[in-house]
Coordinates of C-alpha atoms in Angstrom, one line a residue:
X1 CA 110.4 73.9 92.6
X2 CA 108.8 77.4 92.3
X3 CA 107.5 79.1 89.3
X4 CA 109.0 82.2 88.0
X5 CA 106.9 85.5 88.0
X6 CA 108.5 88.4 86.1
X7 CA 106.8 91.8 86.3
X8 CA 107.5 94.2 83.5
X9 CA 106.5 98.3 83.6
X10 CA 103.8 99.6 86.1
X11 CA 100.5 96.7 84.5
X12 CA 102.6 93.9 84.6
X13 CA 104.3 94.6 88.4
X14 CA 100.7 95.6 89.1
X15 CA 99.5 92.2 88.3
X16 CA 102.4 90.1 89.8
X17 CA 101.1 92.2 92.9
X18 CA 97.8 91.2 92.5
X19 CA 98.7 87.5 92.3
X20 CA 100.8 87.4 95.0
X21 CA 97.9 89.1 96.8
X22 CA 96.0 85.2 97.2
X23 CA 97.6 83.5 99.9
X24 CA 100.4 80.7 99.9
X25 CA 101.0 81.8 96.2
X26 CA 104.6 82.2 97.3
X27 CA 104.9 78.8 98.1
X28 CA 104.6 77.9 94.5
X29 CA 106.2 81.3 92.5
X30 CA 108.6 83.4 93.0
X31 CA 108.2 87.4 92.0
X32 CA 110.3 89.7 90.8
X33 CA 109.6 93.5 89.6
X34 CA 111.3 95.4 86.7
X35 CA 110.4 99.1 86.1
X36 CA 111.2 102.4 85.4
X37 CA 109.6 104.7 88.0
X38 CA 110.4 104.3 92.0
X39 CA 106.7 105.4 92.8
X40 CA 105.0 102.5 91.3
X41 CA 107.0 100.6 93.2
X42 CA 106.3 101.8 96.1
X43 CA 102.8 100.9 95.4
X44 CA 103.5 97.5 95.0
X45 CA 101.9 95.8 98.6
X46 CA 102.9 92.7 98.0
X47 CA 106.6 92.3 96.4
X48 CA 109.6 92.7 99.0
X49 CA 111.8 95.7 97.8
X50 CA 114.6 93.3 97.8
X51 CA 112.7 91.8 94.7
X52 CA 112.4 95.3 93.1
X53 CA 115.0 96.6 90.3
X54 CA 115.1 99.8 88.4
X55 CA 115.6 100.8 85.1
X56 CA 117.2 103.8 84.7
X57 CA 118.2 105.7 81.1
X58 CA 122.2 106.3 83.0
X59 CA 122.6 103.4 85.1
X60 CA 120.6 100.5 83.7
X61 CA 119.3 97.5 85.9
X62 CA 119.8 99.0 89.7
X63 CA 118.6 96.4 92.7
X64 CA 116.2 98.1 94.8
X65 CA 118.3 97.3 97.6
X66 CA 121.0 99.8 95.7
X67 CA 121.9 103.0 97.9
X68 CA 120.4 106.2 96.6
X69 CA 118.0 103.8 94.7
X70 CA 115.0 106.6 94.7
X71 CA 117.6 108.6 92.8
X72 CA 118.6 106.9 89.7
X73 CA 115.4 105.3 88.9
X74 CA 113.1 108.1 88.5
X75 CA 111.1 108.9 86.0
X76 CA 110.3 106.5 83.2
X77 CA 110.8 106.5 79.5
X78 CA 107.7 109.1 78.3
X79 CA 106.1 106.2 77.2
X80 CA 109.3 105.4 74.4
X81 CA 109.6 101.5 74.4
X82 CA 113.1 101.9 72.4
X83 CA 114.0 104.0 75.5
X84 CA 113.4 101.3 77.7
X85 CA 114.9 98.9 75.2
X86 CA 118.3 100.6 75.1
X87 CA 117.9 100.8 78.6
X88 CA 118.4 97.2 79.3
X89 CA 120.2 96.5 76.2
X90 CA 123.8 95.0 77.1
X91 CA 122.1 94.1 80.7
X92 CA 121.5 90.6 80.0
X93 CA 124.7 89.7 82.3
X94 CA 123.1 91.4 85.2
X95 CA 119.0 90.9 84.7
X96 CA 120.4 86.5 85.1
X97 CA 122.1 87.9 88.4
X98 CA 118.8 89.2 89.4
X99 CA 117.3 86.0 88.7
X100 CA 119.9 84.2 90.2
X101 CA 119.6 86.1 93.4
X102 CA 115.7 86.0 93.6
X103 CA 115.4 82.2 92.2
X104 CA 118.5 80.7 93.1
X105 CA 120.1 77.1 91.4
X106 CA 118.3 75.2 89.1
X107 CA 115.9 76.1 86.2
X108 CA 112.3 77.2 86.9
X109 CA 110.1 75.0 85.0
X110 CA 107.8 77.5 84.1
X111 CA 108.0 81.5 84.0
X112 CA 105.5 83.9 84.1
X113 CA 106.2 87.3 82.4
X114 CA 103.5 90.0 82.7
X115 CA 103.4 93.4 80.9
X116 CA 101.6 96.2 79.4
X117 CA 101.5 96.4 76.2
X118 CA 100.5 100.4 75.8
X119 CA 103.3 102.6 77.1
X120 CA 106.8 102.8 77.2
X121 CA 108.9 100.5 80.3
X122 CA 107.1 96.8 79.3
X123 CA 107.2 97.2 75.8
X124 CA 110.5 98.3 75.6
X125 CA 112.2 95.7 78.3
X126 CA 109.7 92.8 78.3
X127 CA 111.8 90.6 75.2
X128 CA 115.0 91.2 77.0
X129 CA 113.8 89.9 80.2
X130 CA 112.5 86.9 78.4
X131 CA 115.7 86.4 76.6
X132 CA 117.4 86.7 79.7
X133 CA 114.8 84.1 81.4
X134 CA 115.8 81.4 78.5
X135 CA 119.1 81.9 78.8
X136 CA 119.2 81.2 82.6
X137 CA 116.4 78.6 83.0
X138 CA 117.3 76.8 79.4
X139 CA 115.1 74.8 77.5
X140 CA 113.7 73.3 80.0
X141 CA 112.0 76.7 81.4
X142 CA 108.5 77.2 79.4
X143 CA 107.4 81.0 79.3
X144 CA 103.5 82.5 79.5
X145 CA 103.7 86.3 79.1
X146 CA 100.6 87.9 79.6
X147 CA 100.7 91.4 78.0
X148 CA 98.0 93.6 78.8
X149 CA 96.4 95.7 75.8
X150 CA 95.6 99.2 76.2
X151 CA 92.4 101.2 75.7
X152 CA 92.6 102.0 71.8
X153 CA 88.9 103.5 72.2
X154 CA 90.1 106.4 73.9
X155 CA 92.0 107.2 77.4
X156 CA 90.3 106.5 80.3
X157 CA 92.0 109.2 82.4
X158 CA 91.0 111.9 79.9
X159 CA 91.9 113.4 76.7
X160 CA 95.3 114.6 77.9
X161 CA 96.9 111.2 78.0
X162 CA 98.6 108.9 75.3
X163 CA 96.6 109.1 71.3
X164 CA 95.5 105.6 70.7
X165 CA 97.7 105.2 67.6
X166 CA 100.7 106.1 69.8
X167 CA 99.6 103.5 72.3
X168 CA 98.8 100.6 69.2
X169 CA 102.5 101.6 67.8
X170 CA 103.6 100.5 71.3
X171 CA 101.3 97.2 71.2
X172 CA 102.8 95.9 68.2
X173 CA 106.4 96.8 68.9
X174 CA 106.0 95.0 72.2
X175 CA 104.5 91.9 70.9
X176 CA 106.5 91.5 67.8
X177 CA 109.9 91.6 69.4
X178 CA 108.2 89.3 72.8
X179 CA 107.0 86.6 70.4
X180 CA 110.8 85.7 69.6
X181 CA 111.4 84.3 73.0
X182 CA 107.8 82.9 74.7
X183 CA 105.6 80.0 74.5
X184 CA 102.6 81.6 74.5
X185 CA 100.6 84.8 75.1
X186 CA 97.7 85.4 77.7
X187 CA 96.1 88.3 76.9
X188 CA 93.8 90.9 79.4
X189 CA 92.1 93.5 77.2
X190 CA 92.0 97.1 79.1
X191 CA 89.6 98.4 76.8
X192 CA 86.8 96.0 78.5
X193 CA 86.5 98.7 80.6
X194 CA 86.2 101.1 78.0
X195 CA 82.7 102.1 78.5
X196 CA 82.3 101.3 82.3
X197 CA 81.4 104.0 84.7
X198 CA 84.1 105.6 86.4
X199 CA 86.4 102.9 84.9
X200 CA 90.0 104.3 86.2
X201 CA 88.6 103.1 89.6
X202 CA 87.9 99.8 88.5
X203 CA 91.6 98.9 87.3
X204 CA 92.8 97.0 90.7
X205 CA 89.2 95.2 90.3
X206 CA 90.3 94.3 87.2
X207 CA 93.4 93.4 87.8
X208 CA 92.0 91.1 90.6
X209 CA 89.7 89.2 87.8
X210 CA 92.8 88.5 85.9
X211 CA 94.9 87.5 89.0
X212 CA 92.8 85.4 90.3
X213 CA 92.4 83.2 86.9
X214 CA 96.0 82.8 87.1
X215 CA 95.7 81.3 90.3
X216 CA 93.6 79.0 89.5
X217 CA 95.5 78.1 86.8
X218 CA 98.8 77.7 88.2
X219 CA 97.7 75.8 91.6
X220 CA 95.9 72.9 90.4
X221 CA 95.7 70.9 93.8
X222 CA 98.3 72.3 95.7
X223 CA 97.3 75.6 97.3
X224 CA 93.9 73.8 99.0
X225 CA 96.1 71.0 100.8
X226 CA 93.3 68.5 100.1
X227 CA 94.3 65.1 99.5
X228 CA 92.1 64.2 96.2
X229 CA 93.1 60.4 97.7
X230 CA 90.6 60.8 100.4
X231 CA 87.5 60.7 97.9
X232 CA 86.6 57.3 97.0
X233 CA 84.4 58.2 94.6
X234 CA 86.5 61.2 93.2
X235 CA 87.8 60.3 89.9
X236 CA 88.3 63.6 88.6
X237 CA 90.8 64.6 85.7
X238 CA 93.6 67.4 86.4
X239 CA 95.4 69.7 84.4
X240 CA 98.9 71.4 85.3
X241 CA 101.0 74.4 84.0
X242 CA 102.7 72.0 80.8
X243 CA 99.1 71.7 79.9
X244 CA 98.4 74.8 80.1
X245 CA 101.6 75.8 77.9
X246 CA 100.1 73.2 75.6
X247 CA 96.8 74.6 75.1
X248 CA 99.2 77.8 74.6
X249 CA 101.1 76.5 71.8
X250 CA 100.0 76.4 68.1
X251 CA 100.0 72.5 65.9
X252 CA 102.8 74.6 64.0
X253 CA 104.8 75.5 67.1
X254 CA 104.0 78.9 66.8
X255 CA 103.0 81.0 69.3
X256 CA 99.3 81.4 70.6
X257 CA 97.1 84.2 71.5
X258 CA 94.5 83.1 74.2
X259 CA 91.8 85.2 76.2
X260 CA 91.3 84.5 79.7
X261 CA 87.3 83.8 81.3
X262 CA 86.5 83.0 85.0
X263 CA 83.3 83.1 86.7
X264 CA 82.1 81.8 90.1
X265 CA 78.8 81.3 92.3
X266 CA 78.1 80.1 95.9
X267 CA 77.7 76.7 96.7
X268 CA 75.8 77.8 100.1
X269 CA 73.3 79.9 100.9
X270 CA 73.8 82.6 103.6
X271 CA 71.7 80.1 106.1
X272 CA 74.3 77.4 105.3
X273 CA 77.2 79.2 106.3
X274 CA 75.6 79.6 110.1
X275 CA 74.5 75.7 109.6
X276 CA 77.2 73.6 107.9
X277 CA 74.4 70.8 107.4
X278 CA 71.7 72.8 105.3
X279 CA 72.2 75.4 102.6
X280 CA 73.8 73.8 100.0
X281 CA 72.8 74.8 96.8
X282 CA 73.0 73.1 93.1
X283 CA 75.5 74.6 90.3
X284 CA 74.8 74.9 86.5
X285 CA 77.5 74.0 84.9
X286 CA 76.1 75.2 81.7
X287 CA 75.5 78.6 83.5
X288 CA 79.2 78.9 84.7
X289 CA 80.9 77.7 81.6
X290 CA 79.0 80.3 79.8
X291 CA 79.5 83.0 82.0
X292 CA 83.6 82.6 82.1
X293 CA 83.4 82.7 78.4
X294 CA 81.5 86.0 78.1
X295 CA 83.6 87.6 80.8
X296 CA 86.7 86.6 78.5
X297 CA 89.6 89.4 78.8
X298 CA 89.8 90.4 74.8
X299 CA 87.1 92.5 72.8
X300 CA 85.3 91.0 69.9
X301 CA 87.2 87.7 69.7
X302 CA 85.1 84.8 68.2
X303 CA 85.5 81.9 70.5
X304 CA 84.3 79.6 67.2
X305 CA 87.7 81.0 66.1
X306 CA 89.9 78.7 68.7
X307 CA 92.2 76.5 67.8
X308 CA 92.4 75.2 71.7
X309 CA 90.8 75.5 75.0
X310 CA 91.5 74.5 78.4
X311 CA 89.2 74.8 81.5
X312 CA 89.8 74.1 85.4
X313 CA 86.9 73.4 87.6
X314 CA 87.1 74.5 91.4
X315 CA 84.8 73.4 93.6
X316 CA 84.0 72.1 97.2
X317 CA 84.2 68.1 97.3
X318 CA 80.2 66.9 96.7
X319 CA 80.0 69.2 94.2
X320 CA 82.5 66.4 92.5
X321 CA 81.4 63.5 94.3
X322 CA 77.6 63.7 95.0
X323 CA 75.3 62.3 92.2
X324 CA 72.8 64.6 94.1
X325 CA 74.6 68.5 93.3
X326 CA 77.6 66.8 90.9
X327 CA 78.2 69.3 88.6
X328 CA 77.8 68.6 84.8
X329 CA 81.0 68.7 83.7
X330 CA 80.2 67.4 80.3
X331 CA 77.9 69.8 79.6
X332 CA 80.9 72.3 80.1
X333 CA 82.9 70.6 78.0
X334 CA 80.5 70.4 75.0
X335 CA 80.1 74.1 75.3
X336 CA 84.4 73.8 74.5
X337 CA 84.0 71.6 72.0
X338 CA 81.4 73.3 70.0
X339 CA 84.1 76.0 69.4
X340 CA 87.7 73.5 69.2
X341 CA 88.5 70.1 68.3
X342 CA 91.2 70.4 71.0
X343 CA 90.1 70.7 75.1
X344 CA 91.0 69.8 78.1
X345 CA 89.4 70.0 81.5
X346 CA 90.8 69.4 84.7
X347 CA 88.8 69.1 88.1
X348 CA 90.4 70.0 91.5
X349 CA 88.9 70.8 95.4
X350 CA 88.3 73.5 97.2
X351 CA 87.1 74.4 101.2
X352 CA 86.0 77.0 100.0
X353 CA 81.6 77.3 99.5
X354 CA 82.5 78.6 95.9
X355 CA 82.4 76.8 92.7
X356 CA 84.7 78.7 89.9
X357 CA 85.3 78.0 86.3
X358 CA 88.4 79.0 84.6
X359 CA 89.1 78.8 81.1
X360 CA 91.9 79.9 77.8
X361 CA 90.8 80.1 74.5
X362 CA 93.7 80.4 72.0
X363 CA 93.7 81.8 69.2
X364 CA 96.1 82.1 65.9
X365 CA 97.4 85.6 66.3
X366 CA 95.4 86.8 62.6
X367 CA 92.4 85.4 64.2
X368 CA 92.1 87.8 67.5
X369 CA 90.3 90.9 65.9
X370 CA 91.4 93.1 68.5
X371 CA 95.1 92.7 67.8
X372 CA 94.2 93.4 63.8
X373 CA 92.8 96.3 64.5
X374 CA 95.9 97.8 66.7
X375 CA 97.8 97.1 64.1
X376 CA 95.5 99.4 61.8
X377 CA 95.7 101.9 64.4
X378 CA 100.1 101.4 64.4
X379 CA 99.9 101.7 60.4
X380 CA 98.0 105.1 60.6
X381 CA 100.4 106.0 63.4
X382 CA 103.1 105.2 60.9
X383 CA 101.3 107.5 58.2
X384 CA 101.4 110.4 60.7
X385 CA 97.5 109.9 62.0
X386 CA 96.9 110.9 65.5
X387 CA 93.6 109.0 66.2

């Protein structure tokens, strides 16, 4: 049965888009695209319009399949999340029709529920689709939202946008009111590209990182259509999305807070893709471990601060196998366990001549930095500081 992908405001349809981007994702998740403004949907390249529904301040939910569609959902909600929330408050009957309609009978095991957390659409709408997502999946339906955090350090599209108090205030209304109804929260730090040259142009790159981390994470196995049984010698672990809700989910039950890290190399040289026989080269797995974690997607988090970690290992069949290029997958691990008691590491194929590395750290909510210091920036917003 397919996953559930739930895309909230213009970041989190922008990311569902950029997942469903990979091919054969669809044969594992189903998308769906809630938002305010009928020109960022049109920008969406990879989500059907019949998966598309408005939210308008007079009509509420509209299908994007709705007659005189690009005329009740307009404009947005000025960047109000209590907008959007009244919005879609009372809508709950008709966002688990839209379900219903996209998904069909049955529960999805798992949902994914992507938003940003810095304006006014995801913010405002994101815990009522998640409420709505309980309700018509049950308990047996685990949620991952990933919220994406805005650029506190200043706008990146000049000084005529959104104050960064303005934008924190939004954060923390968002994630307060989205922690009632998820597992666990993913989250993808936009001010990482902060201080990067012309960094408005490197969103979709961005958004590509973060996309293609999910994929990994989600496909385990299934997207390569290798058949691990086919390996004598393979005797590689695996994880799957309840571990992955796992490593989400605090000793307490509470909810946790992880940062996302992937990094990959070549496993050929350019030689061994015109010569399938030569070429081959070795893979540090110190080196890649490493790398994913200092590409992770939050600012200043400590990763000797994690309470969990989980990691998923990608790579072409010798590079599992072969004594001779095998790579060191307890060496990556002891990099994990230096920070957390608590890791898991799965190992799956690829045809691909890549190797990738893809890992969550989780965190306690009080122990992400970045999310403390939105909420200072929220308080002075509250005081009547523009920052």
């Amino acid at each position: 049965m397919p996953y559930l992908f739930v895309g909230a405001g213009q970041a989190g349809c922008s990311l569902v888009d950029s997942v469903f981007s990979h091919q054969r994702v669809a044969q594992l998740a189903t998308p769906i695209a809630f938002n305010s403004t009928i020109r960022d949907l049109q920008n969406l390249s990879n989500i059907e319009r019949e998966a598309w529904y408005g939210v308008s301040e007079g009509s509420g939910l509209v299908p994007g399949t709705t007659a005189g569609f690009e005329e009740e959902v307009t404009g947005g909600f000025g960047r109000d999340p209590e907008k959007a929330d009244a919005a879609l408050a009372g809508q709950q009957p008709q966002v688990i029709d839209a379900y219903q309609e996209r998904f069909g009978d049955g529960s999805p095991p798992f949902a994914f529920l992507f938003l940003g957390l810095g304006g006014g659409t995801g913010c405002g709408i994101a815990p009522h689709l998640a409420e709505a997502i309980r309700e018509y999946g049950g308990s047996s339906t685990d949620i991952i939202a990933v919220a994406v955090l805005p650029n506190t350090a200043g706008t990146v599209t000049g000084d005529d946008g959104p104050s960064a108090t303005r934008q924190a205030t939004n954060a923390i209304y968002g994630l307060d009111r989205l922690e009632e109804h998820v597992d666990g929260v993913i989250l993808v730090d936009n001010q990482r590209l902060a201080y990067e040259d012309a960094a408005e142009g490197r969103f979709n790159e961005y958004n590509d990182y973060a996309a293609s981390a999910i994929v990994d994470l989600i496909s385990g196995p299934i997207l390569e259509r290798i058949n691990p049984g086919e390996y004598d010698d393979l005797d590689a672990p695996v994880i799957d999305l309840q571990d992955v809700v796992t490593s989400l989910t605090l000793d307490d039950g509470g909810v946790g807070y992880a940062t996302l890290g992937r990094s990959v190399t070549m496993t050929r040289s350019l030689p061994g893709y015109l010569l399938p026989f030569i070429g081959r080269k070795s893979v540090d797995g110190a080196t890649l471990s490493r790398l994913a974690v200092s590409k992770r997607s939050v600012e200043d988090v400590n990763p000797t601060d994690a309470v969990k970690a989980i990691g998923q290992v990608r790579a072409p069949a010798p590079y599992l196998v072969d004594d001779d290029y095998r790579i060191q997958v307890s060496v990556i691990r002891g990099l994990l366990d230096s920070y957390c008691s608590e890791v898991n590491i799965g190992m799956t194929l690829t045809e691909r001549n890549l190797a990738s590395f893809t890992t969550l750290l989780t965190f306690a909510r009080e122990d992400v930095s970045r999310l403390a210091d939105i909420e200072d920036l929220a308080a002075e917003h509250a005081a009547g500081v523009t920052v």
